[in-house]
Tab-separated table of C-alpha atoms in Angstrom:
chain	number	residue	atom	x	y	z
K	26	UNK	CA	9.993	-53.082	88.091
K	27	UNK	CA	10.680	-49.869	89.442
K	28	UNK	CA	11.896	-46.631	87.174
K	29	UNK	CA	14.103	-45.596	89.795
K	30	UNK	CA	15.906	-48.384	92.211
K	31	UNK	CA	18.509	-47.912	95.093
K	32	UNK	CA	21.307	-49.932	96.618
K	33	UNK	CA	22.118	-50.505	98.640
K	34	UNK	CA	19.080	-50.808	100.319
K	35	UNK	CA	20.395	-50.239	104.103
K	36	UNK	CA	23.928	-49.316	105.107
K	37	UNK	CA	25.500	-49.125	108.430
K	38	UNK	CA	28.574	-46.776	108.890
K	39	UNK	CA	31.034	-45.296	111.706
K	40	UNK	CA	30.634	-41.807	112.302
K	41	UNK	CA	33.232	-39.862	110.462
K	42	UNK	CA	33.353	-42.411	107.518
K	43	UNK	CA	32.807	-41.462	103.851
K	44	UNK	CA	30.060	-44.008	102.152
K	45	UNK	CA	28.232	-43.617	98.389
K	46	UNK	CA	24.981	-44.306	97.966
K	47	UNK	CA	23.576	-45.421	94.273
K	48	UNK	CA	20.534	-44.880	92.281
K	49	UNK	CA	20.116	-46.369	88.547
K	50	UNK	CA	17.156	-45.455	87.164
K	51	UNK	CA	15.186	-46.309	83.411
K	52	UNK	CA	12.981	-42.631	83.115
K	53	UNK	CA	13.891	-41.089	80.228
K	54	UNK	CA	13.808	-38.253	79.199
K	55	UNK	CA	13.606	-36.700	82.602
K	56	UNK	CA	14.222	-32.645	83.662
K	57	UNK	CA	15.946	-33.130	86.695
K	58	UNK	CA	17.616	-35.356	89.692
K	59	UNK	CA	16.960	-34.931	93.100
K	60	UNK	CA	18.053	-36.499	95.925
K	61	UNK	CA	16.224	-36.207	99.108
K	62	UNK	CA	17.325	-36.891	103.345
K	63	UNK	CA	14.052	-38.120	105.168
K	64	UNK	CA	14.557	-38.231	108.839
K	65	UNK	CA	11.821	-41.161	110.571
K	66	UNK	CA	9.099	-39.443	110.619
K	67	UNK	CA	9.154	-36.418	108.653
K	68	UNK	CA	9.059	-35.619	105.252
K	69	UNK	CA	12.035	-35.186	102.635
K	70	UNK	CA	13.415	-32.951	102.059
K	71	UNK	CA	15.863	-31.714	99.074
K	72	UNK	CA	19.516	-32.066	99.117
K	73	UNK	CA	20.602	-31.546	95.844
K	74	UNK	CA	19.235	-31.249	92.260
K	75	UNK	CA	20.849	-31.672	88.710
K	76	UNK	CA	19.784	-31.265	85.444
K	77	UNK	CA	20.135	-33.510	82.896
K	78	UNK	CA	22.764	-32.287	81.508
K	79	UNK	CA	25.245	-31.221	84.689
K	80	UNK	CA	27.646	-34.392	86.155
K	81	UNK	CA	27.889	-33.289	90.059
K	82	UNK	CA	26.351	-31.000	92.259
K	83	UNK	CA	27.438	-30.378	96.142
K	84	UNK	CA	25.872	-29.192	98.945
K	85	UNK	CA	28.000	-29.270	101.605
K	86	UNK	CA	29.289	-32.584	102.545
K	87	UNK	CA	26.561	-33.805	99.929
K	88	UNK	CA	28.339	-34.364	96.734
K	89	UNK	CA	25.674	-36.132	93.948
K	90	UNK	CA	26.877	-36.949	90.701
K	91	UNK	CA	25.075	-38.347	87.602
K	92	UNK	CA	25.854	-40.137	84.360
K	93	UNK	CA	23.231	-40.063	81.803
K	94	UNK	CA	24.801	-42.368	78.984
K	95	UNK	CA	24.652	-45.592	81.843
K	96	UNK	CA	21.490	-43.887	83.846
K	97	UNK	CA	23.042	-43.436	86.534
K	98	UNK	CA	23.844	-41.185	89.800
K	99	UNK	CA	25.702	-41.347	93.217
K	100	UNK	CA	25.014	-39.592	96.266
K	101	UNK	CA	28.650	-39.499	98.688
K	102	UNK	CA	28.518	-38.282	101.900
K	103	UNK	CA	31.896	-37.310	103.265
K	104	UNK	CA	33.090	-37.249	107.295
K	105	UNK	CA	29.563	-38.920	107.747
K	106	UNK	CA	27.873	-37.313	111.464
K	107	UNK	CA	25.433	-39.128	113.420
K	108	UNK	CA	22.885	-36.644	112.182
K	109	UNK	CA	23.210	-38.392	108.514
K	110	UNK	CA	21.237	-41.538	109.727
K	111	UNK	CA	18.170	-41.080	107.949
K	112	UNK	CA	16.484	-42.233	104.246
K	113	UNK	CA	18.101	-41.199	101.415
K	114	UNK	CA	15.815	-41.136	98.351
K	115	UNK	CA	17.021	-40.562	94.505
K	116	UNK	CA	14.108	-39.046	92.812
K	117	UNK	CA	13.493	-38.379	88.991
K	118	UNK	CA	11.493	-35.424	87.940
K	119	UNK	CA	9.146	-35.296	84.511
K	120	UNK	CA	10.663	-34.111	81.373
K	121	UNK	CA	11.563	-30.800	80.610
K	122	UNK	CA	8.534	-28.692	79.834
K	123	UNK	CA	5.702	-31.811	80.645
K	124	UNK	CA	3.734	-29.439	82.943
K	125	UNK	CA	2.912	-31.931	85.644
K	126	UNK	CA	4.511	-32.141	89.374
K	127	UNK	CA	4.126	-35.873	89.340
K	128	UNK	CA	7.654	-36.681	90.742
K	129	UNK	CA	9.019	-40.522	90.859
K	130	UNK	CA	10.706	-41.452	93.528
K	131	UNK	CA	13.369	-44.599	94.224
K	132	UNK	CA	13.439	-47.011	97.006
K	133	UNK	CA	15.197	-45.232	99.090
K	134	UNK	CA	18.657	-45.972	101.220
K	135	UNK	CA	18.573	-46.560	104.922
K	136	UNK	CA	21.681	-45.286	106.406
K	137	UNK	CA	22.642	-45.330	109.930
K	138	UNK	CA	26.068	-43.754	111.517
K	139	UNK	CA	27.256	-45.297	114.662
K	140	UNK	CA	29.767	-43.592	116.967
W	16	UNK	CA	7.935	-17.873	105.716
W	17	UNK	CA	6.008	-20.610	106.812
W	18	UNK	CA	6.629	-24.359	105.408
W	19	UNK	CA	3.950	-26.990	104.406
W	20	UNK	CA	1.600	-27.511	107.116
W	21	UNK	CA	0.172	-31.028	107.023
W	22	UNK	CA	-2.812	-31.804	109.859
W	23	UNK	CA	-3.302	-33.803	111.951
W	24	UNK	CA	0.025	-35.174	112.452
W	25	UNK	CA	-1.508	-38.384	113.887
W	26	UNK	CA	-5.159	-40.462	113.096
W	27	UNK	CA	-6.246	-43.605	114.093
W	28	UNK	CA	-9.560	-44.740	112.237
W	29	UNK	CA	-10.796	-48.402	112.373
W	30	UNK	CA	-11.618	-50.407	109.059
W	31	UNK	CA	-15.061	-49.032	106.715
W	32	UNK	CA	-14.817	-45.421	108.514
W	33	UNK	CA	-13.356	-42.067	106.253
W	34	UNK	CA	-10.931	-39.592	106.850
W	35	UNK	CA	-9.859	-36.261	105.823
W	36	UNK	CA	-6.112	-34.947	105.410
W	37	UNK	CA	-5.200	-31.298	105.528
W	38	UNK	CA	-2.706	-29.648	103.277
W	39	UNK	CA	-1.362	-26.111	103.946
W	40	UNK	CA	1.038	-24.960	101.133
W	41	UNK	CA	3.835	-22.197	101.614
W	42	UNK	CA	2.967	-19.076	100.595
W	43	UNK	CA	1.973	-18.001	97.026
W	44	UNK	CA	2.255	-21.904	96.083
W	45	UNK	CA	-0.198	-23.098	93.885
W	46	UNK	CA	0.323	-26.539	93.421
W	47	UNK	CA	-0.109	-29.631	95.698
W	48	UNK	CA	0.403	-32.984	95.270
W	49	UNK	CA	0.223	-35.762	97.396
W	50	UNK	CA	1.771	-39.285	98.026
W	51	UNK	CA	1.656	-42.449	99.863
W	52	UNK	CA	4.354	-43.832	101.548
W	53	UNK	CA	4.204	-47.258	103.060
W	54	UNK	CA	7.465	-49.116	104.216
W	55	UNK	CA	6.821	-52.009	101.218
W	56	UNK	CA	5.674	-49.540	98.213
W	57	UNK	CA	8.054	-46.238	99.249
W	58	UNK	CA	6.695	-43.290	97.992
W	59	UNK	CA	4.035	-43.114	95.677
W	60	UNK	CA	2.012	-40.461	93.969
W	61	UNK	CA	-1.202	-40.043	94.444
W	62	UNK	CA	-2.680	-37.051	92.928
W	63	UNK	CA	-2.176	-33.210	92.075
W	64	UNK	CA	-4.057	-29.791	91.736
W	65	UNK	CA	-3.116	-27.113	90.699
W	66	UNK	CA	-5.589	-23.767	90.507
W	67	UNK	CA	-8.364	-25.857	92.186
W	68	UNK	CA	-8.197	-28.676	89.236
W	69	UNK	CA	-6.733	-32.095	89.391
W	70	UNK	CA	-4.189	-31.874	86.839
W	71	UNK	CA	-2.367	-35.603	87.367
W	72	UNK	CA	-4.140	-38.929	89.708
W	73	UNK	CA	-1.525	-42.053	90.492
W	74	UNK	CA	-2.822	-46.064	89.991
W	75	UNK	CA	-5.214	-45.732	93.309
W	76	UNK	CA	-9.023	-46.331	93.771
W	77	UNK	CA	-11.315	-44.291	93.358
W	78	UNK	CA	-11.541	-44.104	97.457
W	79	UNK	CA	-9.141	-41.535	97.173
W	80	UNK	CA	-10.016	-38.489	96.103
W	81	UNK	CA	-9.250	-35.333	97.023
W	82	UNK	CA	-9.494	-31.265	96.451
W	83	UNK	CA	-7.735	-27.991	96.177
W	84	UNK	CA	-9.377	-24.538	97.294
W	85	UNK	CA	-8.809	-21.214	96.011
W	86	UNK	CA	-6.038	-20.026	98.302
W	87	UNK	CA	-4.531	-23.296	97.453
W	88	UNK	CA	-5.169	-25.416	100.829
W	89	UNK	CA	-5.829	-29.218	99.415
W	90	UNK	CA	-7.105	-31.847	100.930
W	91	UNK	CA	-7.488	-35.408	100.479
W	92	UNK	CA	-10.198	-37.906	101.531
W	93	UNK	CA	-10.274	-41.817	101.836
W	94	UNK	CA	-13.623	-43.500	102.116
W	95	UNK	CA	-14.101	-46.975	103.342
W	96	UNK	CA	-10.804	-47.430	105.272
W	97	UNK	CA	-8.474	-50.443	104.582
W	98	UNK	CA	-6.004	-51.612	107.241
W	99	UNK	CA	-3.759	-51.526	104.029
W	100	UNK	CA	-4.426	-47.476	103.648
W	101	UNK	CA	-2.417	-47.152	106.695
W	102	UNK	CA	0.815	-44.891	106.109
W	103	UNK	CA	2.473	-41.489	106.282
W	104	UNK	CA	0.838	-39.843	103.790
W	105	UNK	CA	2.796	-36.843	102.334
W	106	UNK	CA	1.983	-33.306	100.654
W	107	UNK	CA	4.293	-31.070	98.657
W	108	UNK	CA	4.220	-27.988	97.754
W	109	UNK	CA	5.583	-25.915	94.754
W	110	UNK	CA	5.256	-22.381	93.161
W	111	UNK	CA	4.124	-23.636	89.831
W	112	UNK	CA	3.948	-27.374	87.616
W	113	UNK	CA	6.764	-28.801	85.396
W	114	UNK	CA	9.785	-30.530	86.002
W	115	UNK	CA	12.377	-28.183	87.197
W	116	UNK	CA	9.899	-26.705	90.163
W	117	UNK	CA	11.125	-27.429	93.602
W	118	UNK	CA	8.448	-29.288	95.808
W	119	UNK	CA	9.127	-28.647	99.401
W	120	UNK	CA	6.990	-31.533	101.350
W	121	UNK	CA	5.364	-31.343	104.942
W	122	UNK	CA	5.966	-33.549	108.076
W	123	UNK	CA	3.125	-36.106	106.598
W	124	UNK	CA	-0.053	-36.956	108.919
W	125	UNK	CA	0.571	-40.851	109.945
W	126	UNK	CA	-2.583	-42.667	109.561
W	127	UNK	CA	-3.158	-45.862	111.382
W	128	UNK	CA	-6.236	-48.299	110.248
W	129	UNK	CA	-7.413	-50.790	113.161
């Protein structure tokens, strides 16, 4: 069983539509949250990260959130553009102070924005 | 400044041959890890160095190995090619180790295995 699982796992949307994405996840304890955009092709890269201890974190129409008593975080996209299609991955970084970069990544979430 | 560099973008190798993966970090980066991503298993980790050492190794053979030089360029070698070792294979880069280091990661170098 995964530490880190996604859902859903692939999501179709109309361009200018909100949608949340969902990540629950078993590591703990952990240092941080990330959640990643991966166009085809390319690698991820970061969208936003949290600490275990913050609740939400935005970057621009990126708003993550994260409850650590139920293990689990959101990532909603608001006024989705057809630019958001892509893989969204929830990732779980070591604990605070292991000195290691050996990040653990979820499933991932396949979303695609039609006009 | 420059991002992760990751060559060759593209390899085709056929089954039993070997192949080497480049790794260019950003900039005063010392740590690289890499990671396997296949559409079944997602992202997985593979290994990572850090001042020329292998600090961490993931659940793969030993066909996989790999090394980091002293300005920091890794790379990573696969012996005796599967037709399962065929994926985008990934390399991040960070300033230093531990858990609240940002990894920036390269475009990948797709490897195909006929």
């Amino acid at each position: 069983k995964n530490q880190v699982e996604q859902s859903p796992q692939s999501l179709i949307i109309l361009e200018g539509k909100n949608c949340t994405l969902q990540c629950n996840y078993t590591v703990s304890p952990f240092s941080n949250l990330r959640w990643y955009k991966q166009d085809t092709g390319r690698g991820p890269v970061s969208l936003t990260i949290m600490t275990f201890s913050e609740n939400t974190k935005s970057n621009g129409r990126y708003t993550a959130t994260l409850d650590a008593d139920t293990k689990q975080s959101s990532l909603h996209i608001t006024a989705s553009q057809l630019s958001d299609s892509a893989s969204y991955i929830c990732v779980v970084s070591p604990p605070y102070g292991g000195a290691t970069n050996k990040l653990i990544f979820g499933t991932g979430t396949l979303l695609a924005v039609q006009p | 400044k420059a991002g992760v560099t990751q060559t060759p973008r593209y390899l085709i190798k056929t089954r039993g041959q070997q192949v080497t993966l480049s790794c260019s970090p950003i900039s005063g980066h010392r740590s690289v890890s890499w990671y396997q991503q296949t559409p079944g298993q997602g992202l997985q980790f593979l290994f990572e160095y850090f001042s020329e050492t292998q600090r961490n190794k993931g659940n793969f053979p030993g066909r996989f190995s790999g090394r980091q030089f002293s300005n920091s360029r890794s790379e990573m070698n696969v012996s005796t090619l599967e037709l399962g070792d065929s994926a985008l294979y990934l390399c991040a880069s960070s300033p230093n180790r531990g858990g609240n280091t940002e990894a920036f990661f390269g475009q990948g170098t797709r490897l195909t295995v006929v």
